[in-house]
PDB file of C-alpha atoms in Angstrom:
ATOM      1  CA  TYR A   1    -211.734-192.664-105.727  1.00  0.00           C
ATOM      2  CA  ARG A   2    -215.151-194.911-107.283  1.00  0.00           C
ATOM      3  CA  PRO A   3    -215.815-197.835-105.393  1.00  0.00           C
ATOM      4  CA  CYS A   4    -216.909-201.234-107.044  1.00  0.00           C
ATOM      5  CA  PRO A   5    -219.404-202.966-106.731  1.00  0.00           C
ATOM      6  CA  SER A   6    -220.082-205.153-104.171  1.00  0.00           C
ATOM      7  CA  ASP A   7    -219.160-208.273-104.965  1.00  0.00           C
ATOM      8  CA  SER A   8    -219.370-211.086-101.692  1.00  0.00           C
ATOM      9  CA  SER A   9    -219.213-214.437-103.616  1.00  0.00           C
ATOM     10  CA  PRO A  10    -216.719-217.261-103.575  1.00  0.00           C
ATOM     11  CA  ARG A  11    -216.039-215.747-107.394  1.00  0.00           C
ATOM     12  CA  GLY A  12    -214.816-212.608-106.175  1.00  0.00           C
ATOM     13  CA  PHE A  13    -212.384-215.087-103.636  1.00  0.00           C
ATOM     14  CA  SER A  14    -211.394-216.707-107.288  1.00  0.00           C
ATOM     15  CA  SER A  15    -210.784-213.751-109.297  1.00  0.00           C
ATOM     16  CA  LEU A  16    -209.048-212.092-106.471  1.00  0.00           C
ATOM     17  CA  LEU A  17    -206.131-215.164-105.733  1.00  0.00           C
ATOM     18  CA  ARG A  18    -206.456-215.266-109.776  1.00  0.00           C
ATOM     19  CA  GLY A  19    -206.460-212.386-111.086  1.00  0.00           C
ATOM     20  CA  SER A  20    -203.820-209.129-110.488  1.00  0.00           C
ATOM     21  CA  GLY A  21    -204.666-208.597-107.160  1.00  0.00           C
ATOM     22  CA  ASP A  22    -206.385-205.141-107.346  1.00  0.00           C
ATOM     23  CA  GLY A  23    -208.683-205.455-104.988  1.00  0.00           C
ATOM     24  CA  PHE A  24    -204.122-205.506-102.639  1.00  0.00           C
ATOM     25  CA  LYS A  25    -203.525-202.046-104.982  1.00  0.00           C
ATOM     26  CA  ARG A  26    -206.193-200.067-102.645  1.00  0.00           C
ATOM     27  CA  ALA A  27    -205.581-202.793 -99.205  1.00  0.00           C
ATOM     28  CA  PHE A  28    -204.701-201.780 -95.921  1.00  0.00           C
ATOM     29  CA  SER A  29    -203.632-204.009 -93.112  1.00  0.00           C
ATOM     30  CA  GLY A  30    -202.598-204.191 -89.534  1.00  0.00           C
ATOM     31  CA  GLY A  31    -204.331-204.372 -86.146  1.00  0.00           C
ATOM     32  CA  MET A  32    -203.953-206.069 -82.550  1.00  0.00           C
ATOM     33  CA  ASN A  33    -203.742-204.802 -79.067  1.00  0.00           C
ATOM     34  CA  HIS A  34    -201.023-207.107 -77.187  1.00  0.00           C
ATOM     35  CA  GLY A  35    -202.260-205.616 -74.154  1.00  0.00           C
ATOM     36  CA  LYS A  36    -204.183-207.921 -71.280  1.00  0.00           C
ATOM     37  CA  GLU A  37    -205.363-204.838 -69.901  1.00  0.00           C
ATOM     38  CA  LYS A  38    -208.657-203.104 -70.162  1.00  0.00           C
ATOM     39  CA  LYS A  39    -207.466-199.429 -71.934  1.00  0.00           C
ATOM     40  CA  LYS A  40    -209.416-196.622 -69.955  1.00  0.00           C
ATOM     41  CA  SER A  41    -210.964-194.780 -72.265  1.00  0.00           C
ATOM     42  CA  GLU A  42    -208.406-192.096 -74.783  1.00  0.00           C
ATOM     43  CA  PRO A  43    -209.849-188.891 -74.524  1.00  0.00           C
ATOM     44  CA  THR A  44    -211.493-187.791 -77.940  1.00  0.00           C
ATOM     45  CA  VAL A  45    -209.355-185.157 -79.325  1.00  0.00           C
ATOM     46  CA  VAL A  46    -211.255-182.443 -81.873  1.00  0.00           C
ATOM     47  CA  LEU A  47    -209.014-181.784 -84.858  1.00  0.00           C
ATOM     48  CA  ASP A  48    -209.628-178.289 -86.302  1.00  0.00           C
ATOM     49  CA  MET A  49    -209.358-179.433 -89.875  1.00  0.00           C
ATOM     50  CA  LYS A  50    -209.003-175.999 -91.392  1.00  0.00           C
ATOM     51  CA  ARG A  51    -205.668-176.105 -90.957  1.00  0.00           C
ATOM     52  CA  PHE A  52    -205.100-179.249 -93.854  1.00  0.00           C
ATOM     53  CA  THR A  53    -204.618-179.001 -97.866  1.00  0.00           C
ATOM     54  CA  ALA A  54    -206.822-180.989 -99.181  1.00  0.00           C
ATOM     55  CA  ASP A  55    -204.246-183.190 -99.486  1.00  0.00           C
ATOM     56  CA  GLU A  56    -203.983-184.195 -96.036  1.00  0.00           C
ATOM     57  CA  LYS A  57    -207.952-184.572 -95.804  1.00  0.00           C
ATOM     58  CA  ASN A  58    -208.491-187.003 -98.238  1.00  0.00           C
ATOM     59  CA  THR A  59    -205.553-188.715 -96.216  1.00  0.00           C
ATOM     60  CA  ILE A  60    -206.244-188.722 -92.583  1.00  0.00           C
ATOM     61  CA  ASP A  61    -210.860-189.279 -94.084  1.00  0.00           C
ATOM     62  CA  ILE A  62    -208.896-192.556 -95.782  1.00  0.00           C
ATOM     63  CA  PHE A  63    -207.381-193.552 -92.943  1.00  0.00           C
ATOM     64  CA  ARG A  64    -210.058-193.090 -90.483  1.00  0.00           C
ATOM     65  CA  ASN A  65    -213.010-194.513 -92.652  1.00  0.00           C
ATOM     66  CA  ASN A  66    -210.562-198.127 -93.041  1.00  0.00           C
ATOM     67  CA  VAL A  67    -208.564-198.628 -90.283  1.00  0.00           C
ATOM     68  CA  LYS A  68    -211.273-201.036 -88.906  1.00  0.00           C
ATOM     69  CA  SER A  69    -211.324-202.927 -91.511  1.00  0.00           C
ATOM     70  CA  VAL A  70    -207.299-203.483 -90.730  1.00  0.00           C
ATOM     71  CA  VAL A  71    -206.236-206.586 -88.880  1.00  0.00           C
ATOM     72  CA  ASN A  72    -203.874-208.763 -87.989  1.00  0.00           C
ATOM     73  CA  VAL A  73    -202.611-212.120 -88.980  1.00  0.00           C
ATOM     74  CA  SER A  74    -200.937-214.080 -86.056  1.00  0.00           C
ATOM     75  CA  ASN A  75    -200.073-217.240 -87.601  1.00  0.00           C
ATOM     76  CA  ILE A  76    -199.034-220.206 -85.048  1.00  0.00           C
ATOM     77  CA  ARG A  77    -197.448-223.316 -86.046  1.00  0.00           C
ATOM     78  CA  LYS A  78    -196.768-226.727 -84.199  1.00  0.00           C
ATOM     79  CA  LEU A  79    -193.419-227.278 -83.203  1.00  0.00           C
ATOM     80  CA  ARG A  80    -192.233-231.113 -82.040  1.00  0.00           C
ATOM     81  CA  ARG A  81    -188.531-231.327 -80.974  1.00  0.00           C
ATOM     82  CA  GLY A  82    -187.816-234.226 -81.677  1.00  0.00           C
ATOM     83  CA  PHE A  83    -188.976-237.516 -83.244  1.00  0.00           C
ATOM     84  CA  PHE A  84    -190.536-239.274 -80.476  1.00  0.00           C
ATOM     85  CA  ASP A  85    -192.074-235.631 -78.998  1.00  0.00           C
ATOM     86  CA  PHE A  86    -196.037-236.688 -79.348  1.00  0.00           C
ATOM     87  CA  ASP A  87    -196.586-233.638 -77.275  1.00  0.00           C
ATOM     88  CA  ALA A  88    -196.112-230.810 -79.828  1.00  0.00           C
ATOM     89  CA  VAL A  89    -196.126-227.249 -78.693  1.00  0.00           C
ATOM     90  CA  GLU A  90    -198.060-224.218 -80.491  1.00  0.00           C
ATOM     91  CA  VAL A  91    -195.227-221.233 -80.755  1.00  0.00           C
ATOM     92  CA  PRO A  92    -196.121-217.841 -83.379  1.00  0.00           C
ATOM     93  CA  ALA A  93    -193.966-218.294 -86.577  1.00  0.00           C
ATOM     94  CA  GLY A  94    -194.581-215.339 -87.809  1.00  0.00           C
ATOM     95  CA  ALA A  95    -197.823-212.887 -87.795  1.00  0.00           C
ATOM     96  CA  GLY A  96    -199.063-209.912 -90.800  1.00  0.00           C
ATOM     97  CA  SER A  97    -201.329-207.345 -91.833  1.00  0.00           C
ATOM     98  CA  GLY A  98    -204.881-208.220 -94.027  1.00  0.00           C
ATOM     99  CA  PHE A  99    -208.110-206.780 -94.080  1.00  0.00           C
ATOM    100  CA  VAL A 100    -211.786-207.368 -94.161  1.00  0.00           C
ATOM    101  CA  TRP A 101    -212.962-208.355 -97.335  1.00  0.00           C
ATOM    102  CA  ASP A 102    -217.232-209.352 -96.504  1.00  0.00           C
ATOM    103  CA  LYS A 103    -219.389-209.691 -93.518  1.00  0.00           C
ATOM    104  CA  LYS A 104    -219.419-213.361 -93.855  1.00  0.00           C
ATOM    105  CA  GLY A 105    -215.519-213.112 -92.019  1.00  0.00           C
ATOM    106  CA  HIS A 106    -213.896-213.211 -95.311  1.00  0.00           C
ATOM    107  CA  ILE A 107    -209.630-211.920 -95.132  1.00  0.00           C
ATOM    108  CA  VAL A 108    -207.815-211.579 -96.964  1.00  0.00           C
ATOM    109  CA  THR A 109    -203.747-211.210 -95.729  1.00  0.00           C
ATOM    110  CA  ASN A 110    -200.990-212.097 -97.936  1.00  0.00           C
ATOM    111  CA  ASN A 111    -199.446-215.862 -98.659  1.00  0.00           C
ATOM    112  CA  HIS A 112    -196.206-215.649 -96.632  1.00  0.00           C
ATOM    113  CA  VAL A 113    -198.085-214.216 -93.143  1.00  0.00           C
ATOM    114  CA  VAL A 114    -199.837-217.983 -93.017  1.00  0.00           C
ATOM    115  CA  TYR A 115    -197.129-220.362 -95.112  1.00  0.00           C
ATOM    116  CA  GLY A 116    -196.703-223.019 -92.874  1.00  0.00           C
ATOM    117  CA  GLY A 117    -199.284-221.851 -89.938  1.00  0.00           C
ATOM    118  CA  THR A 118    -200.928-224.949 -88.650  1.00  0.00           C
ATOM    119  CA  SER A 119    -204.410-221.896 -86.613  1.00  0.00           C
ATOM    120  CA  PHE A 120    -204.474-218.117 -87.034  1.00  0.00           C
ATOM    121  CA  VAL A 121    -205.866-215.889 -84.669  1.00  0.00           C
ATOM    122  CA  VAL A 122    -206.828-212.815 -85.932  1.00  0.00           C
ATOM    123  CA  SER A 123    -206.989-209.021 -84.469  1.00  0.00           C
ATOM    124  CA  PHE A 124    -209.124-206.166 -84.387  1.00  0.00           C
ATOM    125  CA  HIS A 125    -208.624-202.277 -84.155  1.00  0.00           C
ATOM    126  CA  LYS A 126    -208.899-201.847 -80.198  1.00  0.00           C
ATOM    127  CA  ASP A 127    -210.179-204.880 -79.675  1.00  0.00           C
ATOM    128  CA  PRO A 128    -208.166-207.203 -77.354  1.00  0.00           C
ATOM    129  CA  LYS A 129    -209.632-210.150 -78.627  1.00  0.00           C
ATOM    130  CA  GLN A 130    -208.187-212.377 -80.641  1.00  0.00           C
ATOM    131  CA  TYR A 131    -210.526-214.582 -83.121  1.00  0.00           C
ATOM    132  CA  LYS A 132    -209.296-217.471 -84.462  1.00  0.00           C
ATOM    133  CA  ALA A 133    -209.356-218.325 -88.691  1.00  0.00           C
ATOM    134  CA  LYS A 134    -208.877-220.802 -90.627  1.00  0.00           C
ATOM    135  CA  LEU A 135    -206.955-220.950 -94.221  1.00  0.00           C
ATOM    136  CA  VAL A 136    -210.028-220.472 -96.766  1.00  0.00           C
ATOM    137  CA  GLY A 137    -207.335-220.715 -99.727  1.00  0.00           C
ATOM    138  CA  ALA A 138    -204.128-219.389-101.177  1.00  0.00           C
ATOM    139  CA  HIS A 139    -201.320-218.367-104.059  1.00  0.00           C
ATOM    140  CA  PRO A 140    -198.325-218.538-103.506  1.00  0.00           C
ATOM    141  CA  GLN A 141    -197.602-216.963-107.465  1.00  0.00           C
ATOM    142  CA  GLN A 142    -199.509-213.524-106.105  1.00  0.00           C
ATOM    143  CA  ASP A 143    -198.633-213.603-102.338  1.00  0.00           C
ATOM    144  CA  LEU A 144    -202.451-213.757-101.069  1.00  0.00           C
ATOM    145  CA  ALA A 145    -204.262-215.492 -99.063  1.00  0.00           C
ATOM    146  CA  ILE A 146    -207.623-215.925 -97.300  1.00  0.00           C
ATOM    147  CA  LEU A 147    -208.719-217.054 -94.478  1.00  0.00           C
ATOM    148  CA  LYS A 148    -211.658-217.435 -92.697  1.00  0.00           C
ATOM    149  CA  LEU A 149    -213.366-216.099 -89.163  1.00  0.00           C
ATOM    150  CA  GLN A 150    -214.609-218.961 -87.078  1.00  0.00           C
ATOM    151  CA  GLU A 151    -215.858-216.342 -85.184  1.00  0.00           C
ATOM    152  CA  PHE A 152    -216.718-213.054 -85.850  1.00  0.00           C
ATOM    153  CA  PRO A 153    -216.406-209.290 -83.597  1.00  0.00           C
ATOM    154  CA  LYS A 154    -219.621-207.716 -82.836  1.00  0.00           C
ATOM    155  CA  ASP A 155    -219.265-205.674 -85.902  1.00  0.00           C
ATOM    156  CA  LEU A 156    -217.239-206.171 -89.205  1.00  0.00           C
ATOM    157  CA  HIS A 157    -216.095-203.222 -91.526  1.00  0.00           C
ATOM    158  CA  PRO A 158    -215.292-204.769 -94.797  1.00  0.00           C
ATOM    159  CA  VAL A 159    -212.561-202.299 -96.711  1.00  0.00           C
ATOM    160  CA  SER A 160    -214.054-200.103 -99.097  1.00  0.00           C
ATOM    161  CA  LEU A 161    -212.244-200.781-102.958  1.00  0.00           C
ATOM    162  CA  GLY A 162    -211.425-198.583-105.110  1.00  0.00           C
ATOM    163  CA  ASP A 163    -211.881-199.113-108.860  1.00  0.00           C
ATOM    164  CA  SER A 164    -208.186-200.206-110.420  1.00  0.00           C
ATOM    165  CA  THR A 165    -209.179-199.495-113.893  1.00  0.00           C
ATOM    166  CA  ALA A 166    -209.832-196.133-113.045  1.00  0.00           C
ATOM    167  CA  LEU A 167    -205.756-195.597-112.322  1.00  0.00           C
ATOM    168  CA  VAL A 168    -203.161-193.388-113.654  1.00  0.00           C
ATOM    169  CA  VAL A 169    -199.335-193.538-112.759  1.00  0.00           C
ATOM    170  CA  GLY A 170    -198.869-190.812-110.825  1.00  0.00           C
ATOM    171  CA  GLN A 171    -201.643-191.134-108.160  1.00  0.00           C
ATOM    172  CA  LYS A 172    -201.215-191.887-104.644  1.00  0.00           C
ATOM    173  CA  ALA A 173    -201.621-195.315-103.252  1.00  0.00           C
ATOM    174  CA  MET A 174    -202.033-195.595 -99.577  1.00  0.00           C
ATOM    175  CA  ALA A 175    -201.506-198.262 -97.244  1.00  0.00           C
ATOM    176  CA  ILE A 176    -202.326-199.095 -93.802  1.00  0.00           C
ATOM    177  CA  GLY A 177    -200.739-201.867 -91.584  1.00  0.00           C
ATOM    178  CA  ASN A 178    -200.084-202.625 -87.927  1.00  0.00           C
ATOM    179  CA  PRO A 179    -196.066-203.753 -88.143  1.00  0.00           C
ATOM    180  CA  PHE A 180    -195.875-205.893 -85.001  1.00  0.00           C
ATOM    181  CA  GLY A 181    -198.884-205.926 -83.649  1.00  0.00           C
ATOM    182  CA  LEU A 182    -197.678-201.770 -82.723  1.00  0.00           C
ATOM    183  CA  ASP A 183    -200.103-199.758 -83.533  1.00  0.00           C
ATOM    184  CA  HIS A 184    -200.736-198.957 -87.105  1.00  0.00           C
ATOM    185  CA  THR A 185    -199.358-197.114 -89.848  1.00  0.00           C
ATOM    186  CA  LEU A 186    -199.783-195.100 -92.829  1.00  0.00           C
ATOM    187  CA  THR A 187    -197.514-195.404 -96.007  1.00  0.00           C
ATOM    188  CA  ALA A 188    -198.014-193.461 -98.883  1.00  0.00           C
ATOM    189  CA  GLY A 189    -196.687-193.041-102.287  1.00  0.00           C
ATOM    190  CA  ILE A 190    -196.853-193.070-105.764  1.00  0.00           C
TER     191      ILE A 190
END
C-alpha cells in the first residue's frame, strides 16, 4: 500500500469521472444512524491483537483507519400524484454508499445512487445528523457521481487512497459499506 499524492483540485474530480475510476479500486462506502435517540456511550473494547494473523491485523487497521471516511447517501425525489397536483411531496428514492474525497466536502458515490434525485442527504459514521448535499457532476457510463456538502460535520476525514497502478491480480481488495443504513460492513475479495 502506497498513498497517492493528495489531489483536492477539481482536476482530480474530472479525471476521476472521466478516467478509469482509480479512486474506486480502493474505495470505501457506507454510514447512517437512523436512531432519533442519542446513543449511550459504548464501552471501549480492548482487543488482544496478538491473537490475529498479520492479514487480519491489516484488514482491521484498514477498516478502523477508513470507516470515518465512509458515508451513506440518501436520494430524495419530489413526487406529484397527478398533473394538477402542485404540492410535490419529497419521498426517499434510494440510498447508497460513498466516501469523503477531500476537506472541501466533496463526496464520491455511484451514479445509480443519485440518479433521478432532486436533493440528497449524507450521513456520517456515529453522527445522527444528516447533511444536505448538491450534485456536482455524474458520469453514468462509469457509474460515478460527485456531491458537495452544503454544511459540514465538525471534522471531515478524507479516505486514504492507494496507488492503483501498482496493483496486481491476486491482491486483496476491500469495500467498507453501509447497506440500507444499518451499520458498517466490510467485504473482502481478490
